[in-house]
Amino acid sequence: MANQKLGLVFFPAFDWAISPAHPEREERLLYTRDQIVEEGLLDMPCIREYKPQIAQYKDLERVHIGVPDLSSLITNAHLVSAGGAIAAADAVMRREVDRTFALVRPPGHHAMRVVHGTRGFCTINIEAIMVEYLRKTYGIGKVAIVDTDVHHGDGTQDVFYHDPNTLFISFHQDGRTLYPGTGFTNEMGSPNALGTTLNIPLPPGTTDAGLHEVLDHLILPVLNDFKPDIIINSAGQDNHYSDPLANMAITAQGYARLADKLKADIAVLEGGYSIENALPYVNVGIILAMAGMDYSKVIEPDIATCPVQSSAVTRSITAIIKERQNMWATKEKLQQEAIAQAGQFWQRERSIYYDDAGIDERQKEVVRLCPNCSGYVTIETEAHGMFGYKSAYIATIPNYACPTCQKAAYDAAYKAKKQGKQQLYFVQNKMEDRLEIM
Amino acid sequence: MFLGLDVGGTFTDGVAVSAGKIISTVKTPTTHNNLLECILRAIDKVVLDTGNKNFERIALSTTIVTNALVEDKIDKVGLCIMPGPGMNIKDALPKAPYIVSGYIDHRGHEVARPKEEEVMAACRHFSSCDIFAISGKFAVRNSSYESMIADWIREKVKPSHISLGARVSGSLNFLRRTNSAYYNGAVWRHFNQFATAVEDALLSRGICGPVYVLKADGGTLPLAVAREFPVEAIFTGPAASVLGIMSMHPTRGPAVSLDIGGTTTDIALWQKGTPIFAEQGAKVAGYATSVRAFRLKSIGIGGDSFVRWEKNALKVGPVRYGPAMAVGGSKPTITDAMIAIGLIEFGDKQLAINAMKELALEGQTPYEVANMALDEAVTCIYQAVMSLLAEQEAEPVYRVEDIVQGRRINIEQILGVGGGAIGLIPLVAKKMGLSYHLPDHGMVANAIGAAVARPTLDLTLRADTVEGYYTVAELDIKSRLPKSRFTLEDASLLAEQHLAELAKVNGIFLGETELIQAEEFNVIRGFNTVGKIITCRLQVKPGVLLPSKEVF
Ligand SMILES: [Zn+2]
Ligand SMILES: [Zn+2]
């Protein structure tokens, strides 16, 4: 009946919520649980259920720097959710199953490298934590993350923005019309990693037809070109036509066919807030597709209410596909130009808003454009919120950093500490797998 | 006086229990081609022993349903399903179903009504069937469509029996309910013939007492109820043994029980004095069903397990060629090893030593090879216990707190019953570094279990305060909520009332009940809570009857 085996980490966290009426609350996966159990999916010989692990702080600190620390910003639910993604990764890497789907909450793709609190329902980035775990534990090199959530995966983009070995592709409802207001086509990665961030903003009203145009003509060819060792799907499901937080028009069939074509090794649930009308069907469709089973009968009861795609939407999708194809074809040239323009260091200043926590953060980020490695990164951060004021200076040593960058990162941290402008000083040393407080 | 009977693979055991004491035990070979024969022989012996013909209860643990399946004595069943949207279930069932449109969604809403002409077509399709099974997705949330189809079929073809998925089980899992309903129908006629034969035979001998049948979850069903739900009477042997252990040694701490028979060892886990249930139902003929059962593991190691060399390693079981050489068998067994070493006294010791001599390699004494064989058997049992514990710990949980707290079971004691227990249990206990207990009458634990198993029942009440309704699938109830502010506490009280009602219908004493699942979720529209979805599953606590008149 099935030709492949799917591992399922199902963790609905029935005792955790951001707040009682928040979209990210206890019953978000209740109807999904009911549907999965009622279908009898967990009894299928080609599907195996896994229990999440509890992620270690060490796993989290490969990605995040919590200010003042992670433990005061997260709950056990976050450790279990990240541990769910890790359990999914382990099951695939041990070849117990062909692919896995971590249907876990809380989600993570809006959580950036520096964490002051919760933004976009996310506090820690569970996919990013899983990716670094894969690298540390199994020596995985090239990773592709395809973010299919309706919101731009700004957190995941931030974490891998300077990493040429991680291809981050996000399609989403255009940032001009939806939270978090980022994910434009000019965000392509810092010069050393230029092109490995690929944003595909789509117009509101995009349907299955438009989505599969993008998939067939842009995403799949790019993946084919990049040749990742592993494909991760940030499987947000809020592109659904009934989702209350966005304005797209994707169906359960559209999502299932997407999963079928993408053939991700690991999918991790992100958003999706039409908890009663969409999630049960979309999740079942994705599970069936990932398990290689027949998903043709998964149809929402109210499918008649799904809008059709306007010709204006079709035109703008065609245009963006063309424009992104061109970018991908010419990315080496674009990269040379960007490096030449930036010189030895590339830098940017940003302000980041934490909607769930009401925090305003300002960041200055500097990357050394090293010819021998992806270059060390320094971040100056300061945040205002209910707690008052918090600040930190962070130097990050990437995986495979050259000796010069390793030393320079420490020098930068010492120098900053001496100047004493911030409250806390960190060196995130990915090569030695530790977070040091200076 | 309670009469308990266990029809096992080799022997049929009987016991009479009075005032908490065992006053008669019988062991007689099982007559596989006619189960009634060995059952009556055992009963006659007990009657002769005790001079009593009036029993408070006669409880049977039988392989009748299992045998019907194994021997293919099953009926053709017209299986009609309403799968609605979702997984394509068609190929996952033991028999090709007829698919009828119409469906209920996960909230219990009637989304699309089934079509009568399709059901009529199904009747024509199954024109050779006298038994039907009907199952609809989410019928446990609203069984009206299942009933509607049953009415149409009844009117059209007047079948002997119709099994309904939502009546067979009130739990979610359409696949399992459908399989259960199908097998329930398939064994219905065979079981009913057996039940009638048992009743007639007892009547003709002047033996009185209500007859009960054991279930896989250790509960008992009055024969009249079992006639409607015969699939529940499958796999009762291990459950009987677990209940027997419970009656003989009420342990409180975490424990493992080992029922070591001739061919197999059945392993069960215990916590707070009760055996642990499997989260999921049992498998029947390789298909997942909703039949509730204890978490058990059975391995092919027993007293009669064949011992031999294979590629320079001494192997034990799962093959069995008959009894030990010490009692005239032809091949060396684990029992021979135990007798040769002097762990047990049984049969002819010299023959057992000869059996070990036959096995011994050059330069090896019979004692050495016997020890090796026992080591191998003990290791197999030990590994099986460990893997059962690992399975229990790996059971998914859906709350953060449950993950953080973990589920480790630190076993404190081993409870051993069955023919091979006396010799092997001390060795297993030594290997695991635990204490052990061998209850008296451990040889007939199954029959004792059948005699004293308390009847169990469970039901699931689901309230949807937004819709203003609650349902109890097992009772085919869909009613308005009795009050506007309905809480989880109200739900569990209401469930208690309905369980009492169900118990009464089934002729079962309610006794102590326990909530085995309680969930409460807010339903939110926009940013306002508009109601709650409450689920509670309540059961009559499994256990053993007290010497007092707990039944009736
Ligand atoms: Zn989202
Ligand atoms: Zn460098």
PDB file of C-alpha atoms and ligand atoms in Angstrom, chain A residues 368 370 373 402 405, ligand 2:
ATOM      1  CA  ARG A 368      33.592  39.992   8.342  1.00  0.00           C
ATOM      2  CA  CYS A 370      36.449  36.645   5.089  1.00  0.00           C
ATOM      3  CA  CYS A 373      35.441  31.169   5.824  1.00  0.00           C
ATOM      4  CA  CYS A 402      39.325  30.219   9.933  1.00  0.00           C
ATOM      5  CA  CYS A 405      38.158  34.923  12.391  1.00  0.00           C
TER       6      CYS A 405
HETATM    7 ZN    ZN C   2      37.611  33.644   8.325  1.00  0.00          ZN
END
